[in-house]
PDB file of C-alpha atoms in Angstrom:
ATOM      1  CA  MET A1325     117.056  54.699 110.935  1.00 53.00           C
ATOM      2  CA  THR A1326     116.141  56.639 107.781  1.00 60.00           C
ATOM      3  CA  GLN A1327     113.370  59.180 108.258  1.00 64.00           C
ATOM      4  CA  PRO A1328     110.713  59.731 105.589  1.00 61.00           C
ATOM      5  CA  THR A1329     111.805  62.603 103.370  1.00 66.00           C
ATOM      6  CA  PRO A1330     109.644  65.619 104.269  1.00 71.00           C
ATOM      7  CA  THR A1331     107.725  67.350 101.509  1.00 90.00           C
ATOM      8  CA  THR A1332     106.659  70.293 103.667  1.00 97.00           C
ATOM      9  CA  VAL A1333     108.744  72.443 105.990  1.00 98.00           C
ATOM     10  CA  SER A1334     106.967  74.251 108.825  1.00 98.00           C
ATOM     11  CA  LEU A1335     108.727  77.397 110.029  1.00 98.00           C
ATOM     12  CA  ILE A1336     108.080  78.266 113.680  1.00 99.00           C
ATOM     13  CA  GLY A1337     109.481  81.514 115.067  1.00 98.00           C
ATOM     14  CA  VAL A1338     110.189  82.070 118.754  1.00 98.00           C
ATOM     15  CA  PRO A1339     110.978  85.764 119.408  1.00 98.00           C
ATOM     16  CA  MET A1340     112.434  85.233 122.884  1.00 97.00           C
ATOM     17  CA  ASP A1341     115.246  87.204 124.472  1.00 96.00           C
ATOM     18  CA  LEU A1342     114.555  86.326 128.115  1.00 96.00           C
ATOM     19  CA  GLY A1343     117.132  83.548 128.382  1.00 96.00           C
ATOM     20  CA  GLY A1344     120.211  85.741 127.938  1.00 94.00           C
ATOM     21  CA  ASN A1345     121.523  89.101 128.993  1.00 85.00           C
ATOM     22  CA  ARG A1346     121.634  90.766 125.550  1.00 86.00           C
ATOM     23  CA  ARG A1347     118.557  92.216 123.877  1.00 91.00           C
ATOM     24  CA  GLY A1348     117.949  91.676 120.188  1.00 96.00           C
ATOM     25  CA  VAL A1349     117.598  87.921 119.623  1.00 97.00           C
ATOM     26  CA  ASP A1350     113.831  88.343 119.749  1.00 97.00           C
ATOM     27  CA  MET A1351     114.191  89.824 116.239  1.00 97.00           C
ATOM     28  CA  GLY A1352     115.973  86.709 114.967  1.00 98.00           C
ATOM     29  CA  PRO A1353     112.892  85.077 113.374  1.00 98.00           C
ATOM     30  CA  SER A1354     112.059  88.247 111.429  1.00 98.00           C
ATOM     31  CA  ALA A1355     115.640  88.583 110.197  1.00 98.00           C
ATOM     32  CA  PHE A1356     115.620  84.928 109.147  1.00 98.00           C
ATOM     33  CA  ARG A1357     112.445  85.413 107.118  1.00 98.00           C
ATOM     34  CA  LEU A1358     113.899  88.528 105.468  1.00 98.00           C
ATOM     35  CA  ALA A1359     116.968  86.506 104.491  1.00 98.00           C
ATOM     36  CA  GLY A1360     114.783  84.569 102.041  1.00 98.00           C
ATOM     37  CA  ILE A1361     114.122  81.237 103.710  1.00 98.00           C
ATOM     38  CA  GLU A1362     110.744  80.705 102.001  1.00 98.00           C
ATOM     39  CA  GLU A1363     112.194  81.211  98.529  1.00 98.00           C
ATOM     40  CA  GLY A1364     115.147  78.987  99.369  1.00 97.00           C
ATOM     41  CA  ILE A1365     112.970  76.139 100.619  1.00 97.00           C
ATOM     42  CA  ARG A1366     110.645  76.306  97.622  1.00 96.00           C
ATOM     43  CA  SER A1367     113.668  76.222  95.307  1.00 95.00           C
ATOM     44  CA  LEU A1368     114.437  72.773  96.753  1.00 95.00           C
ATOM     45  CA  GLY A1369     111.060  71.511  95.562  1.00 94.00           C
ATOM     46  CA  LEU A1370     109.606  71.507  99.082  1.00 96.00           C
ATOM     47  CA  GLU A1371     106.381  73.040 100.299  1.00 97.00           C
ATOM     48  CA  PHE A1372     106.630  75.817 102.883  1.00 98.00           C
ATOM     49  CA  VAL A1373     104.300  76.735 105.724  1.00 98.00           C
ATOM     50  CA  ASP A1374     104.983  79.694 107.993  1.00 98.00           C
ATOM     51  CA  ARG A1375     103.247  78.895 111.278  1.00 98.00           C
ATOM     52  CA  GLY A1376     104.035  82.348 112.642  1.00 98.00           C
ATOM     53  CA  ASP A1377     105.647  83.207 115.961  1.00 98.00           C
ATOM     54  CA  ILE A1378     105.076  81.694 119.377  1.00 98.00           C
ATOM     55  CA  PRO A1379     103.762  84.398 121.761  1.00 97.00           C
ATOM     56  CA  VAL A1380     106.271  85.294 124.454  1.00 96.00           C
ATOM     57  CA  GLN A1381     105.021  87.036 127.567  1.00 93.00           C
ATOM     58  CA  THR A1382     106.744  90.275 128.514  1.00 87.00           C
ATOM     59  CA  PRO A1383     107.726  90.155 132.195  1.00 86.00           C
ATOM     60  CA  LYS A1384     106.227  92.844 134.402  1.00 77.00           C
ATOM     61  CA  SER A1385     109.751  93.865 135.332  1.00 79.00           C
ATOM     62  CA  ARG A1386     113.151  93.288 133.740  1.00 79.00           C
ATOM     63  CA  VAL A1387     114.377  92.572 137.262  1.00 83.00           C
ATOM     64  CA  PRO A1388     114.027  88.785 137.589  1.00 85.00           C
ATOM     65  CA  LEU A1389     112.278  87.289 140.607  1.00 85.00           C
ATOM     66  CA  ASP A1390     114.819  84.457 140.773  1.00 92.00           C
ATOM     67  CA  PRO A1391     118.416  85.511 140.004  1.00 94.00           C
ATOM     68  CA  THR A1392     119.488  81.863 139.595  1.00 97.00           C
ATOM     69  CA  ALA A1393     116.943  81.175 136.817  1.00 97.00           C
ATOM     70  CA  LYS A1394     115.928  84.522 135.349  1.00 96.00           C
ATOM     71  CA  PHE A1395     112.430  84.815 133.873  1.00 96.00           C
ATOM     72  CA  LEU A1396     111.855  81.086 134.233  1.00 97.00           C
ATOM     73  CA  PRO A1397     107.999  81.254 134.334  1.00 96.00           C
ATOM     74  CA  GLU A1398     107.807  83.226 131.079  1.00 96.00           C
ATOM     75  CA  ILE A1399     110.380  80.990 129.383  1.00 97.00           C
ATOM     76  CA  ALA A1400     108.628  77.805 130.496  1.00 98.00           C
ATOM     77  CA  GLU A1401     105.275  79.117 129.246  1.00 98.00           C
ATOM     78  CA  ALA A1402     106.684  79.930 125.804  1.00 98.00           C
ATOM     79  CA  CYS A1403     108.448  76.564 125.633  1.00 98.00           C
ATOM     80  CA  GLY A1404     105.171  74.814 126.415  1.00 98.00           C
ATOM     81  CA  LEU A1405     103.442  76.593 123.539  1.00 98.00           C
ATOM     82  CA  LEU A1406     106.385  75.806 121.256  1.00 98.00           C
ATOM     83  CA  SER A1407     106.265  72.141 122.228  1.00 98.00           C
ATOM     84  CA  ASP A1408     102.608  71.960 121.192  1.00 98.00           C
ATOM     85  CA  GLU A1409     103.329  73.620 117.838  1.00 98.00           C
ATOM     86  CA  VAL A1410     106.305  71.366 117.064  1.00 98.00           C
ATOM     87  CA  ARG A1411     104.281  68.258 117.839  1.00 98.00           C
ATOM     88  CA  LYS A1412     101.431  69.457 115.629  1.00 98.00           C
ATOM     89  CA  ALA A1413     103.849  70.004 112.744  1.00 98.00           C
ATOM     90  CA  LEU A1414     105.302  66.518 113.128  1.00 97.00           C
ATOM     91  CA  ASP A1415     101.848  64.948 113.496  1.00 96.00           C
ATOM     92  CA  GLU A1416     100.973  66.551 110.147  1.00 96.00           C
ATOM     93  CA  GLY A1417     104.041  65.005 108.530  1.00 96.00           C
ATOM     94  CA  HIS A1418     105.913  68.308 108.303  1.00 97.00           C
ATOM     95  CA  PHE A1419     109.568  68.979 109.073  1.00 98.00           C
ATOM     96  CA  PRO A1420     109.784  71.518 111.950  1.00 98.00           C
ATOM     97  CA  LEU A1421     112.242  74.364 111.360  1.00 98.00           C
ATOM     98  CA  VAL A1422     112.350  76.396 114.580  1.00 98.00           C
ATOM     99  CA  VAL A1423     114.113  79.772 114.679  1.00 98.00           C
ATOM    100  CA  GLY A1424     114.886  81.829 117.773  1.00 97.00           C
ATOM    101  CA  GLY A1425     115.318  83.612 119.896  1.00 95.00           C
ATOM    102  CA  ASP A1426     117.810  82.492 122.533  1.00 98.00           C
ATOM    103  CA  HIS A1427     118.814  78.875 123.125  1.00 98.00           C
ATOM    104  CA  SER A1428     116.417  78.324 126.014  1.00 98.00           C
ATOM    105  CA  ILE A1429     113.761  77.617 123.369  1.00 98.00           C
ATOM    106  CA  ALA A1430     115.434  74.248 122.693  1.00 98.00           C
ATOM    107  CA  VAL A1431     113.609  72.786 125.695  1.00 98.00           C
ATOM    108  CA  GLY A1432     110.293  73.433 123.972  1.00 98.00           C
ATOM    109  CA  THR A1433     111.451  72.186 120.582  1.00 98.00           C
ATOM    110  CA  VAL A1434     112.837  68.935 121.966  1.00 98.00           C
ATOM    111  CA  ALA A1435     109.784  68.412 124.180  1.00 98.00           C
ATOM    112  CA  GLY A1436     107.535  68.569 121.110  1.00 98.00           C
ATOM    113  CA  VAL A1437     109.689  66.130 119.156  1.00 98.00           C
ATOM    114  CA  VAL A1438     109.862  63.759 122.128  1.00 98.00           C
ATOM    115  CA  GLU A1439     106.077  63.809 122.597  1.00 97.00           C
ATOM    116  CA  HIS A1440     105.529  62.967 118.932  1.00 97.00           C
ATOM    117  CA  VAL A1441     108.110  60.180 118.865  1.00 97.00           C
ATOM    118  CA  HIS A1442     107.222  58.794 122.296  1.00 95.00           C
ATOM    119  CA  ALA A1443     103.618  58.325 121.158  1.00 93.00           C
ATOM    120  CA  GLN A1444     105.081  55.851 118.653  1.00 89.00           C
ATOM    121  CA  ASP A1445     107.232  54.172 121.326  1.00 92.00           C
ATOM    122  CA  GLY A1446     110.395  55.728 119.937  1.00 95.00           C
ATOM    123  CA  ARG A1447     113.375  57.647 121.283  1.00 97.00           C
ATOM    124  CA  ILE A1448     115.435  60.432 119.771  1.00 98.00           C
ATOM    125  CA  GLY A1449     119.007  61.653 119.904  1.00 98.00           C
ATOM    126  CA  VAL A1450     120.248  65.254 119.889  1.00 98.00           C
ATOM    127  CA  ILE A1451     123.225  66.919 118.217  1.00 98.00           C
ATOM    128  CA  TRP A1452     124.053  70.145 120.058  1.00 98.00           C
ATOM    129  CA  PHE A1453     126.088  72.538 117.884  1.00 98.00           C
ATOM    130  CA  ASP A1454     127.288  75.377 120.096  1.00 98.00           C
ATOM    131  CA  ALA A1455     130.294  77.200 121.508  1.00 98.00           C
ATOM    132  CA  HIS A1456     128.801  76.551 124.946  1.00 97.00           C
ATOM    133  CA  ALA A1457     127.741  73.363 126.702  1.00 97.00           C
ATOM    134  CA  ASP A1458     124.458  74.802 128.059  1.00 97.00           C
ATOM    135  CA  MET A1459     124.481  72.273 130.906  1.00 97.00           C
ATOM    136  CA  ASN A1460     124.258  74.661 133.830  1.00 96.00           C
ATOM    137  CA  THR A1461     121.518  74.466 136.447  1.00 96.00           C
ATOM    138  CA  PRO A1462     120.346  77.120 138.930  1.00 96.00           C
ATOM    139  CA  GLU A1463     122.815  75.594 141.396  1.00 95.00           C
ATOM    140  CA  THR A1464     125.857  75.854 139.089  1.00 94.00           C
ATOM    141  CA  THR A1465     125.128  78.916 136.970  1.00 95.00           C
ATOM    142  CA  GLU A1466     127.337  81.980 137.244  1.00 92.00           C
ATOM    143  CA  SER A1467     124.847  84.259 135.464  1.00 95.00           C
ATOM    144  CA  GLY A1468     121.354  82.891 136.110  1.00 96.00           C
ATOM    145  CA  ASN A1469     120.685  83.032 132.362  1.00 96.00           C
ATOM    146  CA  VAL A1470     118.414  80.183 131.309  1.00 98.00           C
ATOM    147  CA  HIS A1471     119.919  80.035 127.813  1.00 98.00           C
ATOM    148  CA  GLY A1472     122.856  78.346 129.539  1.00 97.00           C
ATOM    149  CA  MET A1473     120.610  75.571 130.936  1.00 98.00           C
ATOM    150  CA  PRO A1474     118.554  73.951 128.129  1.00 98.00           C
ATOM    151  CA  LEU A1475     120.700  70.862 127.532  1.00 98.00           C
ATOM    152  CA  ALA A1476     120.782  70.156 131.261  1.00 98.00           C
ATOM    153  CA  ALA A1477     116.976  70.374 131.321  1.00 98.00           C
ATOM    154  CA  ILE A1478     116.603  68.143 128.271  1.00 98.00           C
ATOM    155  CA  THR A1479     118.788  65.490 129.918  1.00 98.00           C
ATOM    156  CA  GLY A1480     116.883  65.692 133.209  1.00 97.00           C
ATOM    157  CA  SER A1481     118.618  68.282 135.417  1.00 97.00           C
ATOM    158  CA  GLY A1482     117.349  71.681 136.471  1.00 97.00           C
ATOM    159  CA  PRO A1483     113.992  73.335 137.204  1.00 97.00           C
ATOM    160  CA  SER A1484     110.977  71.042 136.986  1.00 97.00           C
ATOM    161  CA  ALA A1485     109.183  73.697 134.931  1.00 97.00           C
ATOM    162  CA  LEU A1486     111.583  72.768 132.140  1.00 98.00           C
ATOM    163  CA  THR A1487     112.579  69.159 132.808  1.00 98.00           C
ATOM    164  CA  GLN A1488     108.961  67.959 132.972  1.00 97.00           C
ATOM    165  CA  LEU A1489     107.737  69.826 129.923  1.00 96.00           C
ATOM    166  CA  SER A1490     107.268  66.691 127.820  1.00 95.00           C
ATOM    167  CA  GLY A1491     106.038  64.463 130.640  1.00 89.00           C
ATOM    168  CA  GLN A1492     109.098  62.276 130.164  1.00 93.00           C
ATOM    169  CA  VAL A1493     112.167  62.792 132.383  1.00 97.00           C
ATOM    170  CA  PRO A1494     114.738  62.867 131.003  1.00 97.00           C
ATOM    171  CA  MET A1495     113.431  63.881 127.610  1.00 98.00           C
ATOM    172  CA  VAL A1496     116.608  62.520 126.039  1.00 98.00           C
ATOM    173  CA  ASP A1497     119.155  60.185 127.609  1.00 97.00           C
ATOM    174  CA  SER A1498     122.542  61.898 127.859  1.00 97.00           C
ATOM    175  CA  ALA A1499     124.038  58.815 126.165  1.00 97.00           C
ATOM    176  CA  ARG A1500     122.130  59.881 123.037  1.00 98.00           C
ATOM    177  CA  VAL A1501     123.485  63.438 122.936  1.00 98.00           C
ATOM    178  CA  ALA A1502     126.531  64.728 121.054  1.00 98.00           C
ATOM    179  CA  MET A1503     127.996  68.232 121.420  1.00 98.00           C
ATOM    180  CA  ILE A1504     130.020  69.786 118.602  1.00 98.00           C
ATOM    181  CA  GLY A1505     132.130  72.951 118.623  1.00 98.00           C
ATOM    182  CA  ILE A1506     132.312  73.410 122.395  1.00 97.00           C
ATOM    183  CA  ARG A1507     135.010  75.881 123.472  1.00 97.00           C
ATOM    184  CA  ASP A1508     133.631  78.011 126.339  1.00 96.00           C
ATOM    185  CA  VAL A1509     132.488  76.067 129.416  1.00 95.00           C
ATOM    186  CA  ASP A1510     132.019  77.168 133.037  1.00 90.00           C
ATOM    187  CA  ARG A1511     134.059  75.245 135.630  1.00 90.00           C
ATOM    188  CA  ALA A1512     131.114  73.642 137.448  1.00 89.00           C
ATOM    189  CA  GLU A1513     129.400  73.022 134.119  1.00 92.00           C
ATOM    190  CA  ALA A1514     132.477  71.188 132.845  1.00 92.00           C
ATOM    191  CA  GLU A1515     132.122  68.728 135.734  1.00 92.00           C
ATOM    192  CA  SER A1516     128.512  68.090 134.726  1.00 91.00           C
ATOM    193  CA  VAL A1517     129.586  67.358 131.173  1.00 93.00           C
ATOM    194  CA  ARG A1518     132.370  65.017 132.305  1.00 93.00           C
ATOM    195  CA  ASP A1519     130.028  63.176 134.687  1.00 92.00           C
ATOM    196  CA  SER A1520     127.431  62.633 131.956  1.00 94.00           C
ATOM    197  CA  ASP A1521     127.346  60.206 129.032  1.00 95.00           C
ATOM    198  CA  VAL A1522     127.237  63.038 126.500  1.00 97.00           C
ATOM    199  CA  ALA A1523     129.688  62.676 123.617  1.00 97.00           C
ATOM    200  CA  CYS A1524     131.524  66.008 123.661  1.00 97.00           C
ATOM    201  CA  PHE A1525     133.525  67.042 120.589  1.00 98.00           C
ATOM    202  CA  THR A1526     135.368  70.218 121.496  1.00 97.00           C
ATOM    203  CA  MET A1527     136.957  72.540 118.957  1.00 97.00           C
ATOM    204  CA  ARG A1528     140.282  70.878 119.647  1.00 97.00           C
ATOM    205  CA  GLU A1529     138.859  67.580 118.396  1.00 97.00           C
ATOM    206  CA  VAL A1530     137.364  69.301 115.361  1.00 98.00           C
ATOM    207  CA  ASP A1531     140.779  70.810 114.614  1.00 97.00           C
ATOM    208  CA  GLU A1532     142.667  67.568 115.134  1.00 97.00           C
ATOM    209  CA  ARG A1533     140.283  65.094 113.482  1.00 98.00           C
ATOM    210  CA  GLY A1534     138.336  67.218 111.020  1.00 98.00           C
ATOM    211  CA  ILE A1535     134.634  67.940 110.986  1.00 98.00           C
ATOM    212  CA  ARG A1536     133.770  64.972 108.753  1.00 98.00           C
ATOM    213  CA  ALA A1537     135.164  62.414 111.208  1.00 98.00           C
ATOM    214  CA  VAL A1538     133.538  64.212 114.137  1.00 98.00           C
ATOM    215  CA  MET A1539     130.124  64.289 112.438  1.00 98.00           C
ATOM    216  CA  GLU A1540     130.361  60.632 111.440  1.00 98.00           C
ATOM    217  CA  GLN A1541     130.950  59.666 115.068  1.00 98.00           C
ATOM    218  CA  ALA A1542     128.320  62.099 116.382  1.00 98.00           C
ATOM    219  CA  ILE A1543     125.635  60.800 114.025  1.00 98.00           C
ATOM    220  CA  ALA A1544     126.485  57.194 114.901  1.00 98.00           C
ATOM    221  CA  HIS A1545     126.236  58.109 118.589  1.00 98.00           C
ATOM    222  CA  VAL A1546     122.825  59.814 118.442  1.00 98.00           C
ATOM    223  CA  THR A1547     121.197  57.296 116.088  1.00 98.00           C
ATOM    224  CA  ARG A1548     122.104  54.213 118.119  1.00 97.00           C
ATOM    225  CA  GLY A1549     118.784  52.895 119.449  1.00 96.00           C
ATOM    226  CA  THR A1550     116.804  55.936 118.255  1.00 97.00           C
ATOM    227  CA  VAL A1551     114.411  56.750 115.433  1.00 97.00           C
ATOM    228  CA  GLY A1552     116.506  59.771 114.475  1.00 97.00           C
ATOM    229  CA  PHE A1553     117.856  63.002 115.906  1.00 98.00           C
ATOM    230  CA  HIS A1554     117.133  66.664 116.467  1.00 98.00           C
ATOM    231  CA  LEU A1555     119.832  69.180 115.508  1.00 98.00           C
ATOM    232  CA  SER A1556     120.032  72.241 117.736  1.00 98.00           C
ATOM    233  CA  PHE A1557     122.245  74.775 115.956  1.00 98.00           C
ATOM    234  CA  ASP A1558     123.454  77.836 117.861  1.00 98.00           C
ATOM    235  CA  VAL A1559     125.014  80.208 115.344  1.00 98.00           C
ATOM    236  CA  ASP A1560     127.732  81.124 117.871  1.00 98.00           C
ATOM    237  CA  GLY A1561     129.136  77.645 117.247  1.00 98.00           C
ATOM    238  CA  THR A1562     130.612  79.153 114.104  1.00 98.00           C
ATOM    239  CA  ASP A1563     133.468  81.640 114.209  1.00 98.00           C
ATOM    240  CA  PRO A1564     132.413  85.286 114.734  1.00 98.00           C
ATOM    241  CA  SER A1565     133.829  86.049 111.287  1.00 97.00           C
ATOM    242  CA  VAL A1566     131.061  83.812 109.887  1.00 98.00           C
ATOM    243  CA  CYS A1567     128.190  84.871 112.163  1.00 98.00           C
ATOM    244  CA  PRO A1568     128.981  88.215 113.830  1.00 97.00           C
ATOM    245  CA  GLY A1569     125.427  88.863 115.013  1.00 98.00           C
ATOM    246  CA  VAL A1570     125.466  86.852 118.248  1.00 96.00           C
ATOM    247  CA  GLY A1571     125.284  87.902 121.884  1.00 91.00           C
ATOM    248  CA  THR A1572     128.036  85.623 123.182  1.00 92.00           C
ATOM    249  CA  PRO A1573     130.701  85.385 120.453  1.00 95.00           C
ATOM    250  CA  VAL A1574     133.687  83.110 121.067  1.00 97.00           C
ATOM    251  CA  GLU A1575     136.712  83.198 118.784  1.00 97.00           C
ATOM    252  CA  GLY A1576     137.954  80.027 117.161  1.00 97.00           C
ATOM    253  CA  GLY A1577     134.689  78.498 115.960  1.00 98.00           C
ATOM    254  CA  LEU A1578     133.812  76.467 112.900  1.00 98.00           C
ATOM    255  CA  THR A1579     134.324  77.947 109.460  1.00 98.00           C
ATOM    256  CA  TYR A1580     131.529  78.611 106.984  1.00 97.00           C
ATOM    257  CA  ARG A1581     132.315  75.422 105.058  1.00 97.00           C
ATOM    258  CA  GLU A1582     132.655  73.315 108.216  1.00 98.00           C
ATOM    259  CA  ALA A1583     129.205  74.460 109.349  1.00 98.00           C
ATOM    260  CA  HIS A1584     127.771  73.535 105.966  1.00 97.00           C
ATOM    261  CA  THR A1585     129.403  70.119 106.255  1.00 97.00           C
ATOM    262  CA  VAL A1586     127.604  69.604 109.572  1.00 98.00           C
ATOM    263  CA  MET A1587     124.302  70.379 107.887  1.00 98.00           C
ATOM    264  CA  GLU A1588     124.982  68.417 104.704  1.00 97.00           C
ATOM    265  CA  MET A1589     125.971  65.314 106.654  1.00 97.00           C
ATOM    266  CA  ALA A1590     122.883  65.655 108.856  1.00 98.00           C
ATOM    267  CA  ALA A1591     120.732  65.725 105.721  1.00 96.00           C
ATOM    268  CA  ALA A1592     122.570  62.827 104.077  1.00 96.00           C
ATOM    269  CA  SER A1593     122.171  60.679 107.203  1.00 97.00           C
ATOM    270  CA  GLY A1594     118.461  60.340 106.526  1.00 95.00           C
ATOM    271  CA  ALA A1595     117.877  60.516 110.283  1.00 97.00           C
ATOM    272  CA  LEU A1596     117.275  64.239 110.848  1.00 98.00           C
ATOM    273  CA  ILE A1597     113.837  64.747 112.403  1.00 98.00           C
ATOM    274  CA  SER A1598     113.889  68.470 113.187  1.00 98.00           C
ATOM    275  CA  LEU A1599     116.131  71.534 113.193  1.00 98.00           C
ATOM    276  CA  GLU A1600     116.373  74.742 115.160  1.00 98.00           C
ATOM    277  CA  LEU A1601     118.645  77.750 114.720  1.00 98.00           C
ATOM    278  CA  VAL A1602     119.103  80.116 117.638  1.00 98.00           C
ATOM    279  CA  GLU A1603     120.847  83.246 118.940  1.00 98.00           C
ATOM    280  CA  ILE A1604     120.585  85.308 115.724  1.00 98.00           C
ATOM    281  CA  ASN A1605     120.887  88.917 116.939  1.00 98.00           C
ATOM    282  CA  PRO A1606     120.239  91.506 114.204  1.00 97.00           C
ATOM    283  CA  ILE A1607     121.179  94.385 116.526  1.00 97.00           C
ATOM    284  CA  LEU A1608     124.748  93.089 116.694  1.00 97.00           C
ATOM    285  CA  ASP A1609     124.880  92.036 113.044  1.00 97.00           C
ATOM    286  CA  THR A1610     126.195  93.619 109.858  1.00 95.00           C
ATOM    287  CA  LYS A1611     123.794  93.793 106.882  1.00 96.00           C
ATOM    288  CA  ASN A1612     121.898  90.730 108.130  1.00 97.00           C
ATOM    289  CA  ARG A1613     124.938  88.512 107.490  1.00 98.00           C
ATOM    290  CA  THR A1614     124.162  86.144 110.345  1.00 98.00           C
ATOM    291  CA  ALA A1615     120.552  85.532 109.330  1.00 98.00           C
ATOM    292  CA  VAL A1616     121.618  84.960 105.723  1.00 98.00           C
ATOM    293  CA  ALA A1617     124.261  82.460 106.839  1.00 98.00           C
ATOM    294  CA  ALA A1618     121.700  80.726 109.078  1.00 98.00           C
ATOM    295  CA  LYS A1619     119.303  80.524 106.146  1.00 98.00           C
ATOM    296  CA  ASP A1620     122.020  78.961 103.987  1.00 98.00           C
ATOM    297  CA  PHE A1621     122.873  76.456 106.742  1.00 98.00           C
ATOM    298  CA  ALA A1622     119.201  75.497 107.055  1.00 98.00           C
ATOM    299  CA  LEU A1623     118.937  74.855 103.325  1.00 97.00           C
ATOM    300  CA  SER A1624     121.937  72.529 103.523  1.00 97.00           C
ATOM    301  CA  ALA A1625     120.197  70.619 106.330  1.00 97.00           C
ATOM    302  CA  LEU A1626     117.133  70.337 104.101  1.00 96.00           C
ATOM    303  CA  GLY A1627     119.100  68.727 101.282  1.00 94.00           C
ATOM    304  CA  LYS A1628     120.808  71.468  99.302  1.00 94.00           C
ATOM    305  CA  THR A1629     124.332  70.549  98.213  1.00 84.00           C
ATOM    306  CA  ILE A1630     126.860  72.173  95.900  1.00 72.00           C
ATOM    307  CA  LEU A1631     125.800  70.200  92.818  1.00 63.00           C
ATOM    308  CA  HIS A1632     122.293  68.981  93.501  1.00 59.00           C
ATOM    309  CA  THR A1633     119.536  68.489  96.022  1.00 55.00           C
ATOM    310  CA  ILE A1634     119.543  65.232  97.968  1.00 52.00           C
ATOM    311  CA  ARG A1635     116.693  63.022  96.814  1.00 48.00           C
ATOM    312  CA  PRO A1636     115.241  60.012  98.655  1.00 43.00           C
ATOM    313  CA  SER A1637     117.126  57.672  96.300  1.00 39.00           C
ATOM    314  CA  ASP A1638     120.429  59.309  97.292  1.00 48.00           C
ATOM    315  CA  ARG A1639     120.036  58.305 100.931  1.00 45.00           C
ATOM    316  CA  GLY A1640     121.196  55.070 102.463  1.00 41.00           C
TER     317      GLY A1640
END
């Protein structure tokens, strides 16, 4: 289903570093703004609204109360606030562009989209671009880091503080989820992926079939029976040579052009409802390269192409 072309993009920052074990991703939204996202969006003929940053509570101690789901109360609180802000943006007819922060914020982003769409009796799909599957639960995790759990929560598994955030469990049926770029999966997590209905396109499939064929199948998968899809883009899905400023780099990721193809095809589908970019870590970066690349990827998702900007008449 083709979504109405947005005329206004709402930027929502989530300076959260509680979901992982590396500090620095809380500065991701600031780095993204410094990379020139407002100027880039306005150059596409779109309006831009910066809704500021979601407040994230600082835990009283950096020693987590629950080692199997570290800092869960603080993460759930921030995700609840994010959900409200995303829904408000959509209710106003804006396109939500959420920037983190670690990948645990995806629970809040998706919850907000689901609440907005569910109020209209609709369902959404999700494309999960990442080196990791993020389908651990407190029972399967090896680290206790919640940024390895958001897709499990979105599809109905894990702590109730996350799974019930939208009031709809699961928020998204696993049969309407597609992973792209996966290449680093825990053993128990791999079983969860295999036992689910998620369409998983590993890096081997990207290498063998090409990113265009993979994206065509992924988009078809997540738009079947839905009003559109959310794209959750972890910059570590690209190769570290493209985005070096990440906390969990994994060699062998997508190239710069392949990542742009993902975004360009998402835009051309006419079904993209919302976008988030996560795990930008300026502390580990070089001259803000990762935030600049993320900004360029976002502009491609908003319609920028090599020769022109996608207009409503260009879409099917």
